[in-house]
Coordinates of C-alpha atoms in Angstrom, one line a residue:
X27 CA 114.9 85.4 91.1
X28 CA 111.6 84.2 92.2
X29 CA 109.7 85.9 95.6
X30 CA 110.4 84.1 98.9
X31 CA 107.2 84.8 99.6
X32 CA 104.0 84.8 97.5
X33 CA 100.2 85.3 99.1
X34 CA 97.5 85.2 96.4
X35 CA 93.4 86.3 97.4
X36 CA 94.3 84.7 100.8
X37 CA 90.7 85.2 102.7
X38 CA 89.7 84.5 107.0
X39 CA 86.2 84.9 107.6
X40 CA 85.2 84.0 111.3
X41 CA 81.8 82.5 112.6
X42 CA 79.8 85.5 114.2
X43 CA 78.3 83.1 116.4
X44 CA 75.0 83.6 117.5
X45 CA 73.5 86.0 120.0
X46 CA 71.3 84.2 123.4
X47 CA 68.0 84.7 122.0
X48 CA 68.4 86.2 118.2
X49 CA 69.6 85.1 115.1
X50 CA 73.3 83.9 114.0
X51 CA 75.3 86.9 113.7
X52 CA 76.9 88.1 110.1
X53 CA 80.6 86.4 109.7
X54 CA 83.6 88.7 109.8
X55 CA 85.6 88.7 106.9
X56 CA 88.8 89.7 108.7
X57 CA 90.9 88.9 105.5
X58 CA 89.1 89.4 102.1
X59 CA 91.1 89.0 99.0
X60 CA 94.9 89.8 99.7
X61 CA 97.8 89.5 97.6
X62 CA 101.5 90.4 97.5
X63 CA 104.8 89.1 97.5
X64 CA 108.3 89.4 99.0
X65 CA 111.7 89.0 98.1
X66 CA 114.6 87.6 99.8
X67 CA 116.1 90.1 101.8
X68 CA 113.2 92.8 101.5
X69 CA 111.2 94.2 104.6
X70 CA 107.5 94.6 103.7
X71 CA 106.0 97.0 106.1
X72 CA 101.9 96.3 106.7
X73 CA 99.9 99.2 108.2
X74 CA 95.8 99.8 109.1
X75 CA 94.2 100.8 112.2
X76 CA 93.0 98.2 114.8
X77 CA 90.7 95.8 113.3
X78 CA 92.2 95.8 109.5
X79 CA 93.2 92.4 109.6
X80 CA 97.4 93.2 109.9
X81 CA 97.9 90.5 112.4
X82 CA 95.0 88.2 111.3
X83 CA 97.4 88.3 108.1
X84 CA 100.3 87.3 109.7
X85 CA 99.2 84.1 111.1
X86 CA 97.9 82.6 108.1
X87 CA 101.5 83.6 105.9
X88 CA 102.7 81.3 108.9
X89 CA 99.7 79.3 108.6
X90 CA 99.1 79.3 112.5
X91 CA 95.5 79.9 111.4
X92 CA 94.0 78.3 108.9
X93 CA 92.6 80.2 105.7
X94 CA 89.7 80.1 104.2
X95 CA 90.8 80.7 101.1
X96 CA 93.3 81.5 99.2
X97 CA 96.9 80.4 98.7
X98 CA 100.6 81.0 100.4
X99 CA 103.3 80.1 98.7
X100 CA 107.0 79.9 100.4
X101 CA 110.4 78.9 98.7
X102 CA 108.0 77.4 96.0
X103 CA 106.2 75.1 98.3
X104 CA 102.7 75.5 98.7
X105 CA 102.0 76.2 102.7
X106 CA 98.7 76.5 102.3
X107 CA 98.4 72.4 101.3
X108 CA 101.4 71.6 102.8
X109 CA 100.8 68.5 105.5
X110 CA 101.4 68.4 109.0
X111 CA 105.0 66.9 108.5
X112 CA 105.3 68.8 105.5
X113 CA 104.5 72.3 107.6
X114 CA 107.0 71.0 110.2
X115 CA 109.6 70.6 107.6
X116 CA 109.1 74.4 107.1
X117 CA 108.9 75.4 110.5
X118 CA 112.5 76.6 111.1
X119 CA 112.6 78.8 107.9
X120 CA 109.3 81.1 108.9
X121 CA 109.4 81.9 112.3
X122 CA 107.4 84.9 114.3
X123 CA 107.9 87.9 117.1
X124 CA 105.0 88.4 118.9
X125 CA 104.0 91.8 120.0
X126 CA 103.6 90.8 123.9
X127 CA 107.3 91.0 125.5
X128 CA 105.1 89.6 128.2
X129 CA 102.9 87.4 127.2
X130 CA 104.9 85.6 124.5
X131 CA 107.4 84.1 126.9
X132 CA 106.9 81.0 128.8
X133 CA 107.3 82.4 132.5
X134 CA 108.4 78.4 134.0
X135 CA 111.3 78.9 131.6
X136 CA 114.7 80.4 131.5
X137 CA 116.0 82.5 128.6
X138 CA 118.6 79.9 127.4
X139 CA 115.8 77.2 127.5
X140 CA 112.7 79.9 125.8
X141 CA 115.7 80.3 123.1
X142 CA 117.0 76.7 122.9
X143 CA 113.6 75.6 122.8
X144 CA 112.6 75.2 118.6
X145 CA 115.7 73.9 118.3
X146 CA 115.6 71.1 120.6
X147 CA 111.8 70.5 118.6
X148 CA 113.4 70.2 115.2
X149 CA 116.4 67.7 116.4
X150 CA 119.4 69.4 117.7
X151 CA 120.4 68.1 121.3
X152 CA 119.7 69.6 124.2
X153 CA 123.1 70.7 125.5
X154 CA 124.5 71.9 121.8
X155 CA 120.8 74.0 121.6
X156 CA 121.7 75.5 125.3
X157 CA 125.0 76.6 123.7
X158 CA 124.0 78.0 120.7
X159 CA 121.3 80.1 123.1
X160 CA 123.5 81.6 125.1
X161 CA 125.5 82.2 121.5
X162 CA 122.3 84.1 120.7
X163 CA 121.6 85.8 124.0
X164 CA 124.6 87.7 122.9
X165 CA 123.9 88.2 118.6
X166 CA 120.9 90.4 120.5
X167 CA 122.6 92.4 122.6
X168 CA 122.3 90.6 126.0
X169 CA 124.8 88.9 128.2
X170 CA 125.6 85.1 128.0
X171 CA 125.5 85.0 131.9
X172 CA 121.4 86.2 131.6
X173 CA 121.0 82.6 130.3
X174 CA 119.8 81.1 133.7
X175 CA 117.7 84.2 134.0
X176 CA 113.8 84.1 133.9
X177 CA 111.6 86.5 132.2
X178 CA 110.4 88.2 135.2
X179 CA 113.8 89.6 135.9
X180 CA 113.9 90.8 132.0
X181 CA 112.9 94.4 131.1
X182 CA 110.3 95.1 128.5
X183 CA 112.9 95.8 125.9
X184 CA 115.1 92.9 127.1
X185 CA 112.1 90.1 126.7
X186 CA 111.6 91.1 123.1
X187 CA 115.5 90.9 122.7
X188 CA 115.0 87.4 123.9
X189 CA 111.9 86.5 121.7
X190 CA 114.0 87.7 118.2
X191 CA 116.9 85.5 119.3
X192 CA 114.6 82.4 119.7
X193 CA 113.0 83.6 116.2
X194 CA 116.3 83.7 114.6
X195 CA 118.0 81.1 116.5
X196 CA 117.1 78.5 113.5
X197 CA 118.4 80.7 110.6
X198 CA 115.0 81.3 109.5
X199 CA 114.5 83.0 105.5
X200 CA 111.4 84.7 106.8
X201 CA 110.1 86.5 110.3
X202 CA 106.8 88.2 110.3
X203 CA 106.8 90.8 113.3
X204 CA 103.7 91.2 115.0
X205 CA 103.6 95.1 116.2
X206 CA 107.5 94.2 117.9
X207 CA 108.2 97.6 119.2
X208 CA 104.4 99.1 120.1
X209 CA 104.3 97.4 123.5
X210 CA 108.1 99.8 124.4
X211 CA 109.1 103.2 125.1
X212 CA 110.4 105.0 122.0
X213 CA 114.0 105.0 123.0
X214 CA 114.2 101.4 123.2
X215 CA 112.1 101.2 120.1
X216 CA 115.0 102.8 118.6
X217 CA 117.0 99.8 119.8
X218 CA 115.1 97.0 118.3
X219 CA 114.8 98.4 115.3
X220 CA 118.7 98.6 114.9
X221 CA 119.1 95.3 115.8
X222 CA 116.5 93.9 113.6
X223 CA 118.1 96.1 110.5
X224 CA 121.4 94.9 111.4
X225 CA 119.8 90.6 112.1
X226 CA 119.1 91.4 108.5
X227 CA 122.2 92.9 107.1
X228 CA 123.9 89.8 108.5
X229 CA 121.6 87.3 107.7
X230 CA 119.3 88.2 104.5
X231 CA 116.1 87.3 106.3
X232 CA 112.8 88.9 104.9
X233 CA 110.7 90.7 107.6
X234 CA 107.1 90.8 106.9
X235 CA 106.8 93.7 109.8
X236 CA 103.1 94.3 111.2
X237 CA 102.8 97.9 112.8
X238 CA 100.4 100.8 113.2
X239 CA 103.1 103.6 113.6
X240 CA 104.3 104.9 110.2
X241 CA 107.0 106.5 111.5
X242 CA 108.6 103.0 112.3
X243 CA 107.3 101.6 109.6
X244 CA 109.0 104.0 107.3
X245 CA 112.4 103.5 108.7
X246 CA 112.3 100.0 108.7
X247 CA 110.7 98.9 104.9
X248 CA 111.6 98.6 101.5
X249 CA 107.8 98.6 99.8
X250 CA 104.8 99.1 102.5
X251 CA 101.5 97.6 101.8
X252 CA 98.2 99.8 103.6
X253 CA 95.2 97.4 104.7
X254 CA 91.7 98.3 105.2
X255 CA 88.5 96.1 106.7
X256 CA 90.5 93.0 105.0
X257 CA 91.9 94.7 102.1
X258 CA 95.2 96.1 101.0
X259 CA 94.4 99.3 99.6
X260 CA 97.3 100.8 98.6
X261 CA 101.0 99.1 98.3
X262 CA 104.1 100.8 96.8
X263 CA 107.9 101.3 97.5
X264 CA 108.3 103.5 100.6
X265 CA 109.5 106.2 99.3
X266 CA 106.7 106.6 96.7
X267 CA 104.2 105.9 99.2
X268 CA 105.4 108.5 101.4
X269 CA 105.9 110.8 99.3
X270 CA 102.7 111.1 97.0
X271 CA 99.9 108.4 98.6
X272 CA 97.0 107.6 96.4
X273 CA 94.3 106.7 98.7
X274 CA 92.7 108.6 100.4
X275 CA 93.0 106.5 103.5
X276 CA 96.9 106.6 102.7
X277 CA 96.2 110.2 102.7
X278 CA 94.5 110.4 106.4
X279 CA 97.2 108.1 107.7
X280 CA 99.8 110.1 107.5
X281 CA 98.2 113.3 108.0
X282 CA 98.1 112.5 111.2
X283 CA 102.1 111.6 111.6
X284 CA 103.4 114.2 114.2
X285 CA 106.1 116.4 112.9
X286 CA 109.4 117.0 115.0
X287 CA 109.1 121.1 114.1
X288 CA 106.5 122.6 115.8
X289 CA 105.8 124.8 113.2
X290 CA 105.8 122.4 110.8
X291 CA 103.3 120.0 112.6
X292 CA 101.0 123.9 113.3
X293 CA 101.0 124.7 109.2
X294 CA 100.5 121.2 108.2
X295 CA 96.8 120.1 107.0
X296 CA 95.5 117.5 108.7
X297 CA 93.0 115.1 106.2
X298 CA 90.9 113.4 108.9
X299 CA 88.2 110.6 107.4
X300 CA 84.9 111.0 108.5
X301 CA 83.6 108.6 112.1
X302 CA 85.0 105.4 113.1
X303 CA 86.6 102.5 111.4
X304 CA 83.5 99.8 109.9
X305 CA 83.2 96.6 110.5
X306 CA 84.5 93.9 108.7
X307 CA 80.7 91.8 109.6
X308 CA 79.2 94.4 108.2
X309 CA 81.2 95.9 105.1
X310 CA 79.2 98.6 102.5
X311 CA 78.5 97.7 98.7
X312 CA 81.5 99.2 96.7
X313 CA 84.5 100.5 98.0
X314 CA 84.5 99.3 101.4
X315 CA 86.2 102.9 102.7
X316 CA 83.4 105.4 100.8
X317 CA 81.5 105.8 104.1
X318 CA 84.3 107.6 105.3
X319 CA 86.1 109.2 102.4
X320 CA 86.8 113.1 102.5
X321 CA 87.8 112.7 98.5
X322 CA 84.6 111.1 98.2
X323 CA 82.6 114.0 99.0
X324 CA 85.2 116.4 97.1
X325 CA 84.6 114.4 94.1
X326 CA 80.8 114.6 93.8
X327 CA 80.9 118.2 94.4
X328 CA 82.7 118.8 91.3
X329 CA 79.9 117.2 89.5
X330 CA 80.4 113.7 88.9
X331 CA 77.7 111.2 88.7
X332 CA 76.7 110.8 92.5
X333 CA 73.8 109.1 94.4
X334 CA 72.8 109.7 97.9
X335 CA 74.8 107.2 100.4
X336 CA 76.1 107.9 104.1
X337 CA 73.8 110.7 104.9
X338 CA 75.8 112.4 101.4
X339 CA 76.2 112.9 98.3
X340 CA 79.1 110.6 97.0
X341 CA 80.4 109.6 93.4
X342 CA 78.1 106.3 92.0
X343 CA 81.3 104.3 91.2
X344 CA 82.4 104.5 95.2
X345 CA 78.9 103.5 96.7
X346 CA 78.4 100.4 93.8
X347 CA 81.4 99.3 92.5
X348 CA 84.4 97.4 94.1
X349 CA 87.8 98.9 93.0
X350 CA 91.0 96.5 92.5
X351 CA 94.6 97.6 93.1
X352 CA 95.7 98.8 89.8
X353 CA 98.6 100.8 89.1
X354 CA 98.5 104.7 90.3
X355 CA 101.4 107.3 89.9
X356 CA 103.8 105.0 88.4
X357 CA 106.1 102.2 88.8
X358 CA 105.2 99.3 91.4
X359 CA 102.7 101.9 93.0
X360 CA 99.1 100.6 93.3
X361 CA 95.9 101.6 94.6
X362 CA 92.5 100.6 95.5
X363 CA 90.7 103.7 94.5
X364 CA 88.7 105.2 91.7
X365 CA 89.8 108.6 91.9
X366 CA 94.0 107.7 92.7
X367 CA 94.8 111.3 91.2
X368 CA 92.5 113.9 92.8
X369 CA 93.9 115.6 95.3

């Protein structure tokens, strides 16, 4: 069966504008080469720090920005050249929860209407669509009688309830999830998350679930993709990603996942890379995470060829050459690193 979804070297730079009285400023590559795909059914779970390019990702998939390059394909049709009545014909099948439970809902509406509203825009009439919201009000957990209810009188939890069941309310084969549970406490975290896992045992929808926590991440995905400055750097089924990690970045990530046992989270080594996270209008020659890399430095103490770079000594391959994902450890399990096996 061919992938619901398929992204090939999609790329977003932006304009870095100029400054007041200097030159234009470099353009920021926020996406810079990225390909995967996704099957019916699957959850795809995309980590990186603030300023990877997660989110920046998820709006071209749904092309709500347009790329630069690159090309999106979805249920064989080409998004990426689709028309504007052509995209609209796709609309209801790729839809999108924003990470704002307060920003992303119109405050002049009600919940029936903020739910009935994409299906009154793709043709269904106004009094069946108000039906079929309060229908949905409930598949989220919420009562039908909330339907005359605005958003100010809506918990956190309770607006992102609302902004799945407008998602969903069109049956859509795809929903990309923007960060859906950062902006909530954990316990109703816990909440979304079982109703999103049990939207998709119902339905078969494919998530394409944006997040920086890995701890959600890992109990909500089927294969998880890792994004650096632009780049997916690592990608692999969950298990085998959590389990034995590749990159070094990978690595640092979830060093830093707290552990429930004290003890446990006291014993355990904690991989930290080295300064802040670059810039993607500014990116180094070769691989783009070297200037940080604590395998980096191992490496070229051991004797490899190395050159002087980042105030270091670090392996010549890092500093001048770009690596590619390419398979590491196995399986489906790639990574963007010329050293995948040191430890």
């Amino acid at each position: 069966m061919s992938p619901l979804l398929e992204v090939e070297e999609l790329r977003r730079s932006f304009s870095g504008g100029r400054t007041l009285f200097g030159p234009r400023k470099p353009d920021v590559r926020a996406v810079d080469g990225v390909s995967f795909t996704l099957g019916r059914g699957e959850t795809l779970g995309l980590v990186g720090e603030t300023g990877s390019g997660k989110s920046t990702l998820g709006r071209l998939v749904l092309r709500l920005i347009e790329p630069s390059a690159g090309r999106v394909r979805f249920e064989g049709e080409d998004v990426t050249a689709a028309s504007s009545s052509g995209l609209r014909a796709m609309r209801p099948r790729m839809q999108m929860v924003f990470q704002d439970p307060y920003g992303s809902l119109d405050p002049r509406m009600t919940a029936a209407e903020i739910i009935a509203e994409p299906m009154t825009a793709h043709g269904v009439r106004r009094a069946e669509a108000m039906r079929r919201a309060a229908d949905m009000l409930g598949r989220v957990g919420l009562s039908p009688a909330m339907a005359a209810r605005y958003p100010n009188e809506f918990s956190g939890g309770q607006r992102q309830r609302i902004g799945i069941a407008r998602a969903i309310a069109l049956d859509p084969a795809l929903v990309v999830l923007d960060e859906p549970v950062s902006a909530l406490d954990v316990s109703v975290q816990a909440q979304i998350l079982n109703l999103l896992a049990d939207i998709q045992a119902r339905s078969g929808v494919s998530f394409l679930f944006i997040a920086h926590d890995l701890a959600v991440v890992r109990h909500v995905s089927d294969r998880v993709a890792v994004m650096y400055l632009g780049r997916v750097v690592e990608m692999a089924p969950r298990d085998a990603l959590y389990g034995a990690p590749r990159h070094p970045y990978t690595v640092s990530l979830l060093s830093a996942v707290p552990r429930p046992d004290p003890a446990k989270e006291r014993a355990k080594a904690r991989i930290r890379p080295i300064g802040e996270i670059g810039s993607a209008a500014a990116l180094p020659s070769g691989c783009r995470f070297h200037p940080r890399c604590p395998r980096a430095r191992l490496v070229a103490a051991r004797g490899v060829d190395a050159v002087q770079a980042a105030g270091t000594r670090l392996p010549r391959a890092c500093v001048e050459q770009d690596p590619q994902l390419s398979p590491a450890g196995g399986g489906a399990h790639l990574a963007a690193c010329h050293f995948p096996d040191e430890a």
